[in-house]
C-alpha positions as a printed NumPy array, in Angstrom:
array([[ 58.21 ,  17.227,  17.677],
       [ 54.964,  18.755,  18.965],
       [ 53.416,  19.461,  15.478],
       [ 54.433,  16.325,  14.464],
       [ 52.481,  14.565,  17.355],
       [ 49.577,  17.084,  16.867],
       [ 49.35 ,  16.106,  13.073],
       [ 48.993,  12.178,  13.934],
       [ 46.687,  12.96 ,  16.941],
       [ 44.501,  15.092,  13.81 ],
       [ 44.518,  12.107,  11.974],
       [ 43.469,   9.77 ,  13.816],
       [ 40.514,  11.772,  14.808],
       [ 39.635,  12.35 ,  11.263],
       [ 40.03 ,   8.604,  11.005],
       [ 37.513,   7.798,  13.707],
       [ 34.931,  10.225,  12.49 ],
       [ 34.961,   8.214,   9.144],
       [ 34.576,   5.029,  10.904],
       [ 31.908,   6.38 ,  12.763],
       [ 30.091,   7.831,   9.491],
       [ 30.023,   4.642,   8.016],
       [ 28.502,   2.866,  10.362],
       [ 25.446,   5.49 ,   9.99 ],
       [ 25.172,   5.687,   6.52 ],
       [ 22.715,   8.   ,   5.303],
       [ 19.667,   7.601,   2.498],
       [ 17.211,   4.802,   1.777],
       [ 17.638,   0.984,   0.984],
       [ 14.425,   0.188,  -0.158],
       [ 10.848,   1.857,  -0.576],
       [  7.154,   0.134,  -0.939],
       [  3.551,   1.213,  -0.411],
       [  0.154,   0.095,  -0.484],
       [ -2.897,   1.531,  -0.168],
       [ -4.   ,   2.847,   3.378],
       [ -7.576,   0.842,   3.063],
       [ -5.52 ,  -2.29 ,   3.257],
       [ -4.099,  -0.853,   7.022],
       [ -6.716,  -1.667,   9.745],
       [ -7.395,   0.133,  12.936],
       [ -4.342,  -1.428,  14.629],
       [ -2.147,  -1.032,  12.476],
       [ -2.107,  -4.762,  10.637],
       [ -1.854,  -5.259,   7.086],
       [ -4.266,  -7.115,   5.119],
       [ -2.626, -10.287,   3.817],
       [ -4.028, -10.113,   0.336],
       [ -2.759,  -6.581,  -0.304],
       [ -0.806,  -5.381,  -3.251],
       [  2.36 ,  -3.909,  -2.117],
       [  4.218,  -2.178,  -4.598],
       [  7.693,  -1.404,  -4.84 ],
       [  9.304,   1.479,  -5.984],
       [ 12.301,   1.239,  -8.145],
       [ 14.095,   4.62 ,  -7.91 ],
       [ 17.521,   5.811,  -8.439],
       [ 20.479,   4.685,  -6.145],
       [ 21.432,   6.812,  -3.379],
       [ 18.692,   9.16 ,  -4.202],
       [ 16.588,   8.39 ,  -1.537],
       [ 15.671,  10.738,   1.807],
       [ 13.796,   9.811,   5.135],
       [ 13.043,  12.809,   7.027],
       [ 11.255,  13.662,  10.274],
       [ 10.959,  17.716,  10.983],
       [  9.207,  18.675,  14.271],
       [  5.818,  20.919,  13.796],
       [  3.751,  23.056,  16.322],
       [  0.21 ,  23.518,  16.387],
       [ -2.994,  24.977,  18.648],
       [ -3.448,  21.487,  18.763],
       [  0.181,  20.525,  20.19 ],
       [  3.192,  19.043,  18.655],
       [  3.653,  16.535,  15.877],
       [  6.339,  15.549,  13.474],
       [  5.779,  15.585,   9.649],
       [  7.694,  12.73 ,   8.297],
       [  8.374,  12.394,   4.883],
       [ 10.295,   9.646,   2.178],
       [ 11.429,  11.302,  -1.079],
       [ 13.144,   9.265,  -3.637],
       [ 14.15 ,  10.151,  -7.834],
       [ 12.51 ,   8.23 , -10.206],
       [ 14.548,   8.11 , -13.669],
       [ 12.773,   8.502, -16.806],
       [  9.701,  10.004, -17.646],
       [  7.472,   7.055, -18.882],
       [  3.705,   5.451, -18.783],
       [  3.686,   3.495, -16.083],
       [  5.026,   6.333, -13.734],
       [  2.149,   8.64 , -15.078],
       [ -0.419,   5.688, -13.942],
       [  0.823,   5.209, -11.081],
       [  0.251,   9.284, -10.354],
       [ -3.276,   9.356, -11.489],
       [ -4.407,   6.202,  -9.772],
       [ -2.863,   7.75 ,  -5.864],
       [ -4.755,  11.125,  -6.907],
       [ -6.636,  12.159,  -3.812],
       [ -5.947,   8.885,  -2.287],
       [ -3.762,   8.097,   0.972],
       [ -1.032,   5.601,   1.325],
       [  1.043,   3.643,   3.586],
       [  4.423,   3.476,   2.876],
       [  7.115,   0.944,   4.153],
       [ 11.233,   2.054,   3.804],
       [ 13.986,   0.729,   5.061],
       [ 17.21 ,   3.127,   5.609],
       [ 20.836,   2.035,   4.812],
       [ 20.971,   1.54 ,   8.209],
       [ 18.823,  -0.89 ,   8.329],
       [ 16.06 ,   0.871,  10.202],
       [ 12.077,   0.243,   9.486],
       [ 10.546,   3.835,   9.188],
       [  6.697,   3.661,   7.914],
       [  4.124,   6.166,   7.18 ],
       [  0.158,   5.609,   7.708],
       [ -2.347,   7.877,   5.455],
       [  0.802,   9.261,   3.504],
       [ -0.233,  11.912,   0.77 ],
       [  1.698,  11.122,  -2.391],
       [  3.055,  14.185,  -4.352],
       [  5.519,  14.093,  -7.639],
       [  7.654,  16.641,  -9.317],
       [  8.853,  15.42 , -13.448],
       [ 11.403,  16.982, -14.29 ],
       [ 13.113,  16.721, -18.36 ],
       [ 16.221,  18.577, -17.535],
       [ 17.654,  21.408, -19.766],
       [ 20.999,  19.97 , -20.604],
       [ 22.246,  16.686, -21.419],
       [ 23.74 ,  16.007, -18.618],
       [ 20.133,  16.881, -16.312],
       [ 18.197,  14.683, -14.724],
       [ 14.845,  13.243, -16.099],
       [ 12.609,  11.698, -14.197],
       [ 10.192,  12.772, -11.254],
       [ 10.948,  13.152,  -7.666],
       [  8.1  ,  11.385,  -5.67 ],
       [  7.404,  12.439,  -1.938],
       [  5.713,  10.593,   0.605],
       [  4.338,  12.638,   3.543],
       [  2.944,  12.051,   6.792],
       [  2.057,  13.401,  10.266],
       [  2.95 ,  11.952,  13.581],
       [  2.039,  12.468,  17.194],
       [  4.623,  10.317,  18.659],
       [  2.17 ,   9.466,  21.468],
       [  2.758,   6.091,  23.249],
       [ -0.305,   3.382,  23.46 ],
       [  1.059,   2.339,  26.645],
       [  3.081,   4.544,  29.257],
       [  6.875,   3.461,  29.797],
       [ 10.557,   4.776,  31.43 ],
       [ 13.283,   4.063,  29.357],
       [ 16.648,   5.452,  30.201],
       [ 18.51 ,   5.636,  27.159],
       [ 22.413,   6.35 ,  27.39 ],
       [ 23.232,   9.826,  25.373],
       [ 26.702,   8.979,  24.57 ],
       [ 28.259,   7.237,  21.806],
       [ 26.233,   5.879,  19.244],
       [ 23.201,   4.669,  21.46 ],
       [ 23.173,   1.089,  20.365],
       [ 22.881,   1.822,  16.629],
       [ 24.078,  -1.102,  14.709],
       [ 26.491,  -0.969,  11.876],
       [ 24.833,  -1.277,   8.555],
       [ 25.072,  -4.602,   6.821],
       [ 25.994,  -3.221,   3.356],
       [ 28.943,  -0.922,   2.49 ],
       [ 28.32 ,   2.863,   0.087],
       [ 28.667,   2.727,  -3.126],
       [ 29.748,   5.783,  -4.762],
       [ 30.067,   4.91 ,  -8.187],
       [ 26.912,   5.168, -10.918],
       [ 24.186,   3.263, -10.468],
       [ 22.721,   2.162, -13.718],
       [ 18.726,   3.362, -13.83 ],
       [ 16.312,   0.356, -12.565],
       [ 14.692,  -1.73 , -14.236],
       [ 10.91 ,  -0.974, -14.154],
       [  9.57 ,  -3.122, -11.251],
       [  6.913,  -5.766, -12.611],
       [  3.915,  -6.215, -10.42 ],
       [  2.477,  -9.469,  -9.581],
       [ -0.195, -11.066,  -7.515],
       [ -1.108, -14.642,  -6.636],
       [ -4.837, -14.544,  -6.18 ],
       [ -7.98 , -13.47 ,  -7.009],
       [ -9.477, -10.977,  -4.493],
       [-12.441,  -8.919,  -4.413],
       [-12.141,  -5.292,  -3.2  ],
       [-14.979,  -4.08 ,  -1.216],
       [-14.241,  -0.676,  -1.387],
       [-16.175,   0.624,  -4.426],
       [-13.493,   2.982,  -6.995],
       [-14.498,   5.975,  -8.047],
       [-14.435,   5.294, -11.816],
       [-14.521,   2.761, -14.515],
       [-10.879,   1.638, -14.96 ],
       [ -9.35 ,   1.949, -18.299],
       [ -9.158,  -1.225, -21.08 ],
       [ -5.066,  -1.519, -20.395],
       [ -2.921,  -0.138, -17.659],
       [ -4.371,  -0.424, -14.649],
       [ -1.32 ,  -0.758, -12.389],
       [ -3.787,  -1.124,  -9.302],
       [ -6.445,  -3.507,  -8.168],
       [ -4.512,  -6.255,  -9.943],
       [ -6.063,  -9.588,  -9.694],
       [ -9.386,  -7.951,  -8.27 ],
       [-12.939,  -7.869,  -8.686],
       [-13.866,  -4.192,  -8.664],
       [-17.101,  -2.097,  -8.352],
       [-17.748,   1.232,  -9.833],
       [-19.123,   3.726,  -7.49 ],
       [-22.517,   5.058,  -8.742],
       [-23.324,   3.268, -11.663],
       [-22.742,  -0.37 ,  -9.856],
       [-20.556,  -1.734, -12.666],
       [-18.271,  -4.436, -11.848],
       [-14.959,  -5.242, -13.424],
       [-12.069,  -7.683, -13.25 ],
       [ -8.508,  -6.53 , -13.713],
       [ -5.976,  -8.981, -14.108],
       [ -2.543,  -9.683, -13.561],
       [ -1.222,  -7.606, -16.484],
       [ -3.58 ,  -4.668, -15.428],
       [ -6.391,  -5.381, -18.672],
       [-10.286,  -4.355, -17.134],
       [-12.923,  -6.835, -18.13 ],
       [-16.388,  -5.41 , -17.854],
       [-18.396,  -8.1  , -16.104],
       [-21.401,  -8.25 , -18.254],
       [-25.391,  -9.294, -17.825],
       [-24.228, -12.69 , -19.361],
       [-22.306, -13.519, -16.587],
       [-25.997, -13.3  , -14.2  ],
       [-27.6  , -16.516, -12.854],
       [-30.101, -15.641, -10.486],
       [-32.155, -13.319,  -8.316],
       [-33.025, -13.56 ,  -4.904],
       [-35.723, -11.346,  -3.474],
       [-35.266, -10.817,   0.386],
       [-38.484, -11.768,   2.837],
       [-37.013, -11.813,   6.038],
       [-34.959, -14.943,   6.076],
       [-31.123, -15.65 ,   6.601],
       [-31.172, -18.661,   4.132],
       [-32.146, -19.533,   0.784],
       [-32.359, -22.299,  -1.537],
       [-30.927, -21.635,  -5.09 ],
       [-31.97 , -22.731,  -8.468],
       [-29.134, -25.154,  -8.275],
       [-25.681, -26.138,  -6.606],
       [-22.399, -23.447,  -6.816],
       [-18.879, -23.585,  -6.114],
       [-18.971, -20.721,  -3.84 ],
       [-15.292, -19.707,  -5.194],
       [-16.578, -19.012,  -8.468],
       [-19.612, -16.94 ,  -8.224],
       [-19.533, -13.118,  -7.108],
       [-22.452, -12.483,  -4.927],
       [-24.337,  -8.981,  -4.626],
       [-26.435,  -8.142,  -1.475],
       [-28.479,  -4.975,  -2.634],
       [-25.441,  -3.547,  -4.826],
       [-22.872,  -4.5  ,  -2.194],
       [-20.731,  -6.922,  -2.926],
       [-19.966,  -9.518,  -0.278],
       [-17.271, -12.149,   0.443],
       [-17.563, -15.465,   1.706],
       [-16.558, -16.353,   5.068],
       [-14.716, -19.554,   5.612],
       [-14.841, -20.366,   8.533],
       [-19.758, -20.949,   8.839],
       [-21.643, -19.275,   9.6  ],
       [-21.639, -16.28 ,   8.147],
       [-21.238, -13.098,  11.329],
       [-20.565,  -9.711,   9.488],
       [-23.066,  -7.932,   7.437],
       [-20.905,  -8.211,   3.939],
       [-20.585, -12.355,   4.329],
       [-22.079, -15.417,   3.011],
       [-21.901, -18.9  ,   2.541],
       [-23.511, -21.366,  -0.048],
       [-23.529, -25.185,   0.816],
       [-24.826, -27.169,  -1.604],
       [-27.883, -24.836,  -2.876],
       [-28.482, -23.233,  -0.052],
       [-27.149, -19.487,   0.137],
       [-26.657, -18.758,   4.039],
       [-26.532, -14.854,   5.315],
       [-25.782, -13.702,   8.548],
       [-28.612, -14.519,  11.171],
       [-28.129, -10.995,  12.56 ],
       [-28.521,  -9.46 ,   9.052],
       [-31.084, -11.459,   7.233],
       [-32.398, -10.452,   3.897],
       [-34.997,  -8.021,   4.177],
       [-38.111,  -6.886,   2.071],
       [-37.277,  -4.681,  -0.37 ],
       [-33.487,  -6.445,  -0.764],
       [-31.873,  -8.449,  -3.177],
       [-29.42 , -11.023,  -3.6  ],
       [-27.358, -11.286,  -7.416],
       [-25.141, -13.955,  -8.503],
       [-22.623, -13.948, -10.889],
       [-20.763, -17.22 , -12.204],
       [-17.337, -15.842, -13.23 ],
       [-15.753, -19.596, -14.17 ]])
């Protein structure tokens, strides 16, 4: 009678450990990242960036967080690795556009947890497989450092026992075979123009970033659109209107009336944006009413400056 009572006590343990387990499931729900010139200071995210998804392989996905000591104190390196199936050209694009570049990257565990990483370095691993039965694809790893440090100091008592308030996941595992994902199409509503100058000329087809952008190449000063579908147009001399040569002022009357949201304007090689809401107050703003271009009165054009327009429509 004992060893029966001992057996049912065993499995109703092992029962509550499984209960337990699936209300902290482990991997990654969903993955996305951007690039870190579209995080500010704070910590916002531009509202006209290009967020891209990742499409990777189900239950493949890892979120970790691995404690690290320094001379200069402790941090955390957390990282988000996920599989990628298939070796193919929009994955290779994708690898040479984040070289030497930093990220920010947005997941989601099964849990339902936000984890994010600021001025992630991107790394990938492609892999063919030697039988037929191997994987092929690339594992891509997201990695980051953390202080931990709070903005603002704070006690909070948090109870050790039990599960500490996690809540159950909203979704149940899956353990069968996940058919690979479809290859996630990118789209963006509007036309932007990216102040940040890219450190080459983009190629004809395939540019996966920058959609929807006006672009300028650092160096030679070339500008380009890329459009939805990722094809460069070289913005060429035939697309000028108009020089104006700086003598001190803030405005300037133009050869004739613009629609200020269909000309690109150049201060000096610099491309600047239009502020909406007059007058201009940064350094890379403008206005045009009418035919009158107005520049910040703190930054007005100087001798020796220059003012381009472009009429793109």
């Amino acid at each position: 009678m004992y060893k029966i009572k001992s057996m049912i006590k065993n499995i109703e343990d092992v029962k509550s450990l499984c209960e337990l387990g699936l209300k902290n499931l482990p991997g990654v729900r969903s993955m996305s990242f951007t690039d870190a010139a579209n995080i500010n200071e704070y910590g916002v995210l531009n509202p006209l960036a290009t967020i891209y998804k990742v499409a990777y392989r189900n239950w493949s996905g890892e979120i970790r967080d691995e404690h690290q000591l320094s001379r200069a104190g402790d941090y955390y390196v957390k990282s988000i690795e996920v599989y990628v199936p298939r070796y193919r050209a929009v994955c290779e694009r994708i690898i040479e556009e984040l070289m030497d570049r930093k990220v920010a990257v947005f997941a989601t565990d099964k849990n339902g947890q936000d984890h994010q990483i600021h001025f992630a370095t991107f790394s990938s691993k492609m892999s063919t497989g030697r039988r037929g039965g191997d994987s092929n694809g690339y594992v891509w790893t997201f990695t980051g450092k953390d202080r931990k440090k709070r903005f603002l100091g704070s006690l909070d008592e948090v109870d050790m026992t039990g599960e500490s308030g996690v809540p159950p996941a909203a979704d149940e595992p899956n353990l069968s075979p996940a058919p690979d994902p479809e290859t996630p199409m990118f789209e963006s509503c509007c036309v932007t123009v990216l102040v940040t100058p890219i450190p080459e000329a983009p190629l004809p087809t395939g540019n996966i970033l920058n959609l929807n952008k006006f672009v300028t190449v650092a160096g030679s000063g070339e500008k380009y659109f890329i459009d939805k579908d990722g094809t460069s147009i070289l913005l060429t001399a035939s697309l000028f209107r108009e020089r104006i040569i700086g003598d001190g002022s803030y405005t300037y009357t133009l050869s004739h009336d613009y629609d200020p949201d269909k000309v690109i304007i150049n201060r000096t090689q610099n491309t600047i944006i239009r502020e909406l809401a007059p007058p201009p107050t940064e350094i890379h703003t403008f206005d045009i009413q009418g035919d009158q271009l107005i520049l910040p009165e703190d930054w007005p054009l100087e001798p020796g400056e220059y003012v381009e327009i472009y009429q793109v429509a």
